[in-house]
Amino acid sequence: MDMPTFELNAVHKHQFRFSQTDVEEFARVTGDNNPLHLDAEFAAQTPFKRPIIHGMLGASIFTKVLGTEFPGSGSVYLKQTLEFLRPMVVDTDYEAIFTVITFNPDKHIAEVLGEIKDVQTGKVTTRGVATLMHREKVV
């Protein structure tokens, strides 16, 4: 019998970045046209001093990775918590780190801690726990 590829304490890392075009497309698709994300003049007057990425755009990396890479195709999202700890900005390198923190093979369910870190500063921008079901990889 093959060993599971998705097990307790397993870790997966994924590097990414978002462009201003990504932010504009996210605003178009969601209807969230808050000037904090789209208008540099407006954003300059805020505590952030420049446009920031939509928190949910940044967190969308969770569903991308969990649904296509770790554990991958066939994953069913059951729950997701999120904390937005620091703003994210365009054209910045980020790394998402995923760690399996609980594992229930009888129900094919696992909880995965996801953290997004700014590669340059090492600071966590976003953190959350996903609860997933996967009949083939949580065994």
PDB file of C-alpha atoms in Angstrom:
ATOM      1  CA  MET A   1       0.000   0.000   0.000  1.00  0.00           C
ATOM      2  CA  ASP A   2       1.307   3.466  -0.913  1.00  0.00           C
ATOM      3  CA  MET A   3       2.029   5.923   1.896  1.00  0.00           C
ATOM      4  CA  PRO A   4      -0.305   8.953   1.930  1.00  0.00           C
ATOM      5  CA  THR A   5       1.173  12.031   0.265  1.00  0.00           C
ATOM      6  CA  PHE A   6      -0.835  14.259   2.596  1.00  0.00           C
ATOM      7  CA  GLU A   7      -0.159  13.502   6.269  1.00  0.00           C
ATOM      8  CA  LEU A   8       0.087  15.106   9.695  1.00  0.00           C
ATOM      9  CA  ASN A   9       2.764  17.849   9.805  1.00  0.00           C
ATOM     10  CA  ALA A  10       3.304  17.687   6.029  1.00  0.00           C
ATOM     11  CA  VAL A  11       4.370  21.107   4.688  1.00  0.00           C
ATOM     12  CA  HIS A  12       3.935  22.643   1.249  1.00  0.00           C
ATOM     13  CA  LYS A  13       5.278  26.033   0.091  1.00  0.00           C
ATOM     14  CA  HIS A  14       4.164  28.166  -2.839  1.00  0.00           C
ATOM     15  CA  GLN A  15       5.671  31.480  -3.993  1.00  0.00           C
ATOM     16  CA  PHE A  16       3.559  34.061  -5.803  1.00  0.00           C
ATOM     17  CA  ARG A  17       2.940  37.751  -6.446  1.00  0.00           C
ATOM     18  CA  PHE A  18       0.029  39.867  -7.640  1.00  0.00           C
ATOM     19  CA  SER A  19       0.116  42.682 -10.206  1.00  0.00           C
ATOM     20  CA  GLN A  20      -2.024  45.811 -10.353  1.00  0.00           C
ATOM     21  CA  THR A  21      -3.847  44.180 -13.258  1.00  0.00           C
ATOM     22  CA  ASP A  22      -4.738  41.259 -10.943  1.00  0.00           C
ATOM     23  CA  VAL A  23      -6.147  43.767  -8.412  1.00  0.00           C
ATOM     24  CA  GLU A  24      -8.160  45.529 -11.127  1.00  0.00           C
ATOM     25  CA  GLU A  25      -9.532  42.216 -12.433  1.00  0.00           C
ATOM     26  CA  PHE A  26     -10.463  41.117  -8.890  1.00  0.00           C
ATOM     27  CA  ALA A  27     -12.281  44.440  -8.391  1.00  0.00           C
ATOM     28  CA  ARG A  28     -14.114  43.950 -11.686  1.00  0.00           C
ATOM     29  CA  VAL A  29     -15.160  40.372 -10.893  1.00  0.00           C
ATOM     30  CA  THR A  30     -16.218  41.036  -7.284  1.00  0.00           C
ATOM     31  CA  GLY A  31     -17.530  44.586  -7.637  1.00  0.00           C
ATOM     32  CA  ASP A  32     -15.261  45.689  -4.762  1.00  0.00           C
ATOM     33  CA  ASN A  33     -14.000  48.939  -6.257  1.00  0.00           C
ATOM     34  CA  ASN A  34     -12.886  50.450  -2.944  1.00  0.00           C
ATOM     35  CA  PRO A  35     -10.437  53.231  -3.890  1.00  0.00           C
ATOM     36  CA  LEU A  36      -8.042  51.902  -1.241  1.00  0.00           C
ATOM     37  CA  HIS A  37      -7.182  49.200  -3.789  1.00  0.00           C
ATOM     38  CA  LEU A  38      -7.421  51.171  -7.024  1.00  0.00           C
ATOM     39  CA  ASP A  39      -6.631  54.868  -6.488  1.00  0.00           C
ATOM     40  CA  ALA A  40      -3.076  55.832  -5.505  1.00  0.00           C
ATOM     41  CA  GLU A  41      -4.117  59.406  -4.580  1.00  0.00           C
ATOM     42  CA  PHE A  42      -6.836  58.162  -2.262  1.00  0.00           C
ATOM     43  CA  ALA A  43      -4.602  55.466  -0.755  1.00  0.00           C
ATOM     44  CA  ALA A  44      -1.856  58.041  -0.100  1.00  0.00           C
ATOM     45  CA  GLN A  45      -4.196  59.670   2.427  1.00  0.00           C
ATOM     46  CA  THR A  46      -4.643  56.424   4.388  1.00  0.00           C
ATOM     47  CA  PRO A  47      -2.368  54.836   7.006  1.00  0.00           C
ATOM     48  CA  PHE A  48      -1.091  52.499   4.254  1.00  0.00           C
ATOM     49  CA  LYS A  49       0.187  55.398   2.063  1.00  0.00           C
ATOM     50  CA  ARG A  50      -0.326  53.339  -1.129  1.00  0.00           C
ATOM     51  CA  PRO A  51      -2.921  50.998  -2.634  1.00  0.00           C
ATOM     52  CA  ILE A  52      -3.212  47.605  -0.973  1.00  0.00           C
ATOM     53  CA  ILE A  53      -4.415  44.306  -2.380  1.00  0.00           C
ATOM     54  CA  HIS A  54      -7.920  43.148  -1.451  1.00  0.00           C
ATOM     55  CA  GLY A  55      -7.560  40.818   1.533  1.00  0.00           C
ATOM     56  CA  MET A  56      -9.635  38.175  -0.198  1.00  0.00           C
ATOM     57  CA  LEU A  57      -7.475  38.382  -3.327  1.00  0.00           C
ATOM     58  CA  GLY A  58      -4.423  37.615  -1.200  1.00  0.00           C
ATOM     59  CA  ALA A  59      -6.281  34.802   0.567  1.00  0.00           C
ATOM     60  CA  SER A  60      -7.394  33.363  -2.770  1.00  0.00           C
ATOM     61  CA  ILE A  61      -3.981  31.700  -2.945  1.00  0.00           C
ATOM     62  CA  PHE A  62      -5.307  29.289  -0.287  1.00  0.00           C
ATOM     63  CA  THR A  63      -7.988  27.882  -2.585  1.00  0.00           C
ATOM     64  CA  LYS A  64      -5.586  27.826  -5.546  1.00  0.00           C
ATOM     65  CA  VAL A  65      -2.981  25.760  -3.701  1.00  0.00           C
ATOM     66  CA  LEU A  66      -5.332  23.541  -1.691  1.00  0.00           C
ATOM     67  CA  GLY A  67      -7.454  22.804  -4.749  1.00  0.00           C
ATOM     68  CA  THR A  68      -4.661  22.186  -7.251  1.00  0.00           C
ATOM     69  CA  GLU A  69      -1.409  21.341  -5.431  1.00  0.00           C
ATOM     70  CA  PHE A  70      -1.747  20.314  -1.772  1.00  0.00           C
ATOM     71  CA  PRO A  71      -3.591  17.997  -1.446  1.00  0.00           C
ATOM     72  CA  GLY A  72      -4.844  18.921  -4.905  1.00  0.00           C
ATOM     73  CA  SER A  73      -7.617  17.992  -7.292  1.00  0.00           C
ATOM     74  CA  GLY A  74     -10.573  16.425  -5.515  1.00  0.00           C
ATOM     75  CA  SER A  75     -10.274  18.584  -2.400  1.00  0.00           C
ATOM     76  CA  VAL A  76     -13.564  19.736  -0.910  1.00  0.00           C
ATOM     77  CA  TYR A  77     -13.466  22.901   1.192  1.00  0.00           C
ATOM     78  CA  LEU A  78     -15.540  22.536   4.358  1.00  0.00           C
ATOM     79  CA  LYS A  79     -14.390  25.605   6.290  1.00  0.00           C
ATOM     80  CA  GLN A  80     -11.850  28.437   6.217  1.00  0.00           C
ATOM     81  CA  THR A  81     -10.817  30.929   8.898  1.00  0.00           C
ATOM     82  CA  LEU A  82      -8.830  34.027   7.997  1.00  0.00           C
ATOM     83  CA  GLU A  83      -6.879  36.734   9.801  1.00  0.00           C
ATOM     84  CA  PHE A  84      -5.584  39.727   7.854  1.00  0.00           C
ATOM     85  CA  LEU A  85      -2.532  40.764   9.883  1.00  0.00           C
ATOM     86  CA  ARG A  86      -0.698  43.129   7.517  1.00  0.00           C
ATOM     87  CA  PRO A  87      -1.506  44.713   4.173  1.00  0.00           C
ATOM     88  CA  MET A  88      -0.306  43.129   0.961  1.00  0.00           C
ATOM     89  CA  VAL A  89       0.829  45.206  -2.023  1.00  0.00           C
ATOM     90  CA  VAL A  90       1.330  44.558  -5.714  1.00  0.00           C
ATOM     91  CA  ASP A  91       4.617  43.462  -7.257  1.00  0.00           C
ATOM     92  CA  THR A  92       5.858  41.963  -3.982  1.00  0.00           C
ATOM     93  CA  ASP A  93       7.063  38.392  -3.556  1.00  0.00           C
ATOM     94  CA  TYR A  94       5.064  36.325  -1.091  1.00  0.00           C
ATOM     95  CA  GLU A  95       5.303  32.740   0.091  1.00  0.00           C
ATOM     96  CA  ALA A  96       2.322  30.719   1.259  1.00  0.00           C
ATOM     97  CA  ILE A  97       3.228  27.954   3.699  1.00  0.00           C
ATOM     98  CA  PHE A  98       0.717  25.178   4.367  1.00  0.00           C
ATOM     99  CA  THR A  99       1.022  22.728   7.259  1.00  0.00           C
ATOM    100  CA  VAL A 100      -1.335  19.828   8.015  1.00  0.00           C
ATOM    101  CA  ILE A 101      -2.283  20.303  11.686  1.00  0.00           C
ATOM    102  CA  THR A 102      -5.002  17.676  12.185  1.00  0.00           C
ATOM    103  CA  PHE A 103      -5.773  14.531  10.269  1.00  0.00           C
ATOM    104  CA  ASN A 104      -8.841  12.288  10.503  1.00  0.00           C
ATOM    105  CA  PRO A 105      -8.433   9.361   8.096  1.00  0.00           C
ATOM    106  CA  ASP A 106     -11.787   7.819   9.082  1.00  0.00           C
ATOM    107  CA  LYS A 107     -13.646  10.877   7.775  1.00  0.00           C
ATOM    108  CA  HIS A 108     -11.031  11.814   5.115  1.00  0.00           C
ATOM    109  CA  ILE A 109     -10.758  15.271   6.726  1.00  0.00           C
ATOM    110  CA  ALA A 110      -7.708  17.375   7.526  1.00  0.00           C
ATOM    111  CA  GLU A 111      -7.119  20.867   8.864  1.00  0.00           C
ATOM    112  CA  VAL A 112      -4.389  22.853   7.170  1.00  0.00           C
ATOM    113  CA  LEU A 113      -2.777  25.981   8.593  1.00  0.00           C
ATOM    114  CA  GLY A 114      -1.992  28.482   5.860  1.00  0.00           C
ATOM    115  CA  GLU A 115       0.285  31.476   6.328  1.00  0.00           C
ATOM    116  CA  ILE A 116       1.285  34.068   3.775  1.00  0.00           C
ATOM    117  CA  LYS A 117       4.648  35.719   4.393  1.00  0.00           C
ATOM    118  CA  ASP A 118       6.302  38.664   2.706  1.00  0.00           C
ATOM    119  CA  VAL A 119       9.475  37.075   1.322  1.00  0.00           C
ATOM    120  CA  GLN A 120      11.608  40.180   1.934  1.00  0.00           C
ATOM    121  CA  THR A 121      10.537  40.932   5.520  1.00  0.00           C
ATOM    122  CA  GLY A 122       9.512  37.439   6.639  1.00  0.00           C
ATOM    123  CA  LYS A 123       6.400  38.951   8.255  1.00  0.00           C
ATOM    124  CA  VAL A 124       3.086  37.095   8.121  1.00  0.00           C
ATOM    125  CA  THR A 125       0.383  39.028   6.278  1.00  0.00           C
ATOM    126  CA  THR A 126      -2.462  36.514   6.310  1.00  0.00           C
ATOM    127  CA  ARG A 127      -3.173  33.406   8.367  1.00  0.00           C
ATOM    128  CA  GLY A 128      -6.000  30.897   8.369  1.00  0.00           C
ATOM    129  CA  VAL A 129      -7.020  27.309   8.895  1.00  0.00           C
ATOM    130  CA  ALA A 130      -8.770  25.358   6.154  1.00  0.00           C
ATOM    131  CA  THR A 131     -10.805  22.232   6.825  1.00  0.00           C
ATOM    132  CA  LEU A 132     -10.729  19.946   3.799  1.00  0.00           C
ATOM    133  CA  MET A 133     -12.086  16.586   2.795  1.00  0.00           C
ATOM    134  CA  HIS A 134     -10.216  14.477   0.269  1.00  0.00           C
ATOM    135  CA  ARG A 135     -11.222  10.855  -0.189  1.00  0.00           C
ATOM    136  CA  GLU A 136      -8.016   9.809  -1.933  1.00  0.00           C
ATOM    137  CA  LYS A 137      -5.310  11.670  -0.024  1.00  0.00           C
ATOM    138  CA  VAL A 138      -6.632  11.835   3.545  1.00  0.00           C
ATOM    139  CA  VAL A 139      -6.486   8.082   4.179  1.00  0.00           C
TER     140      VAL A 139
END
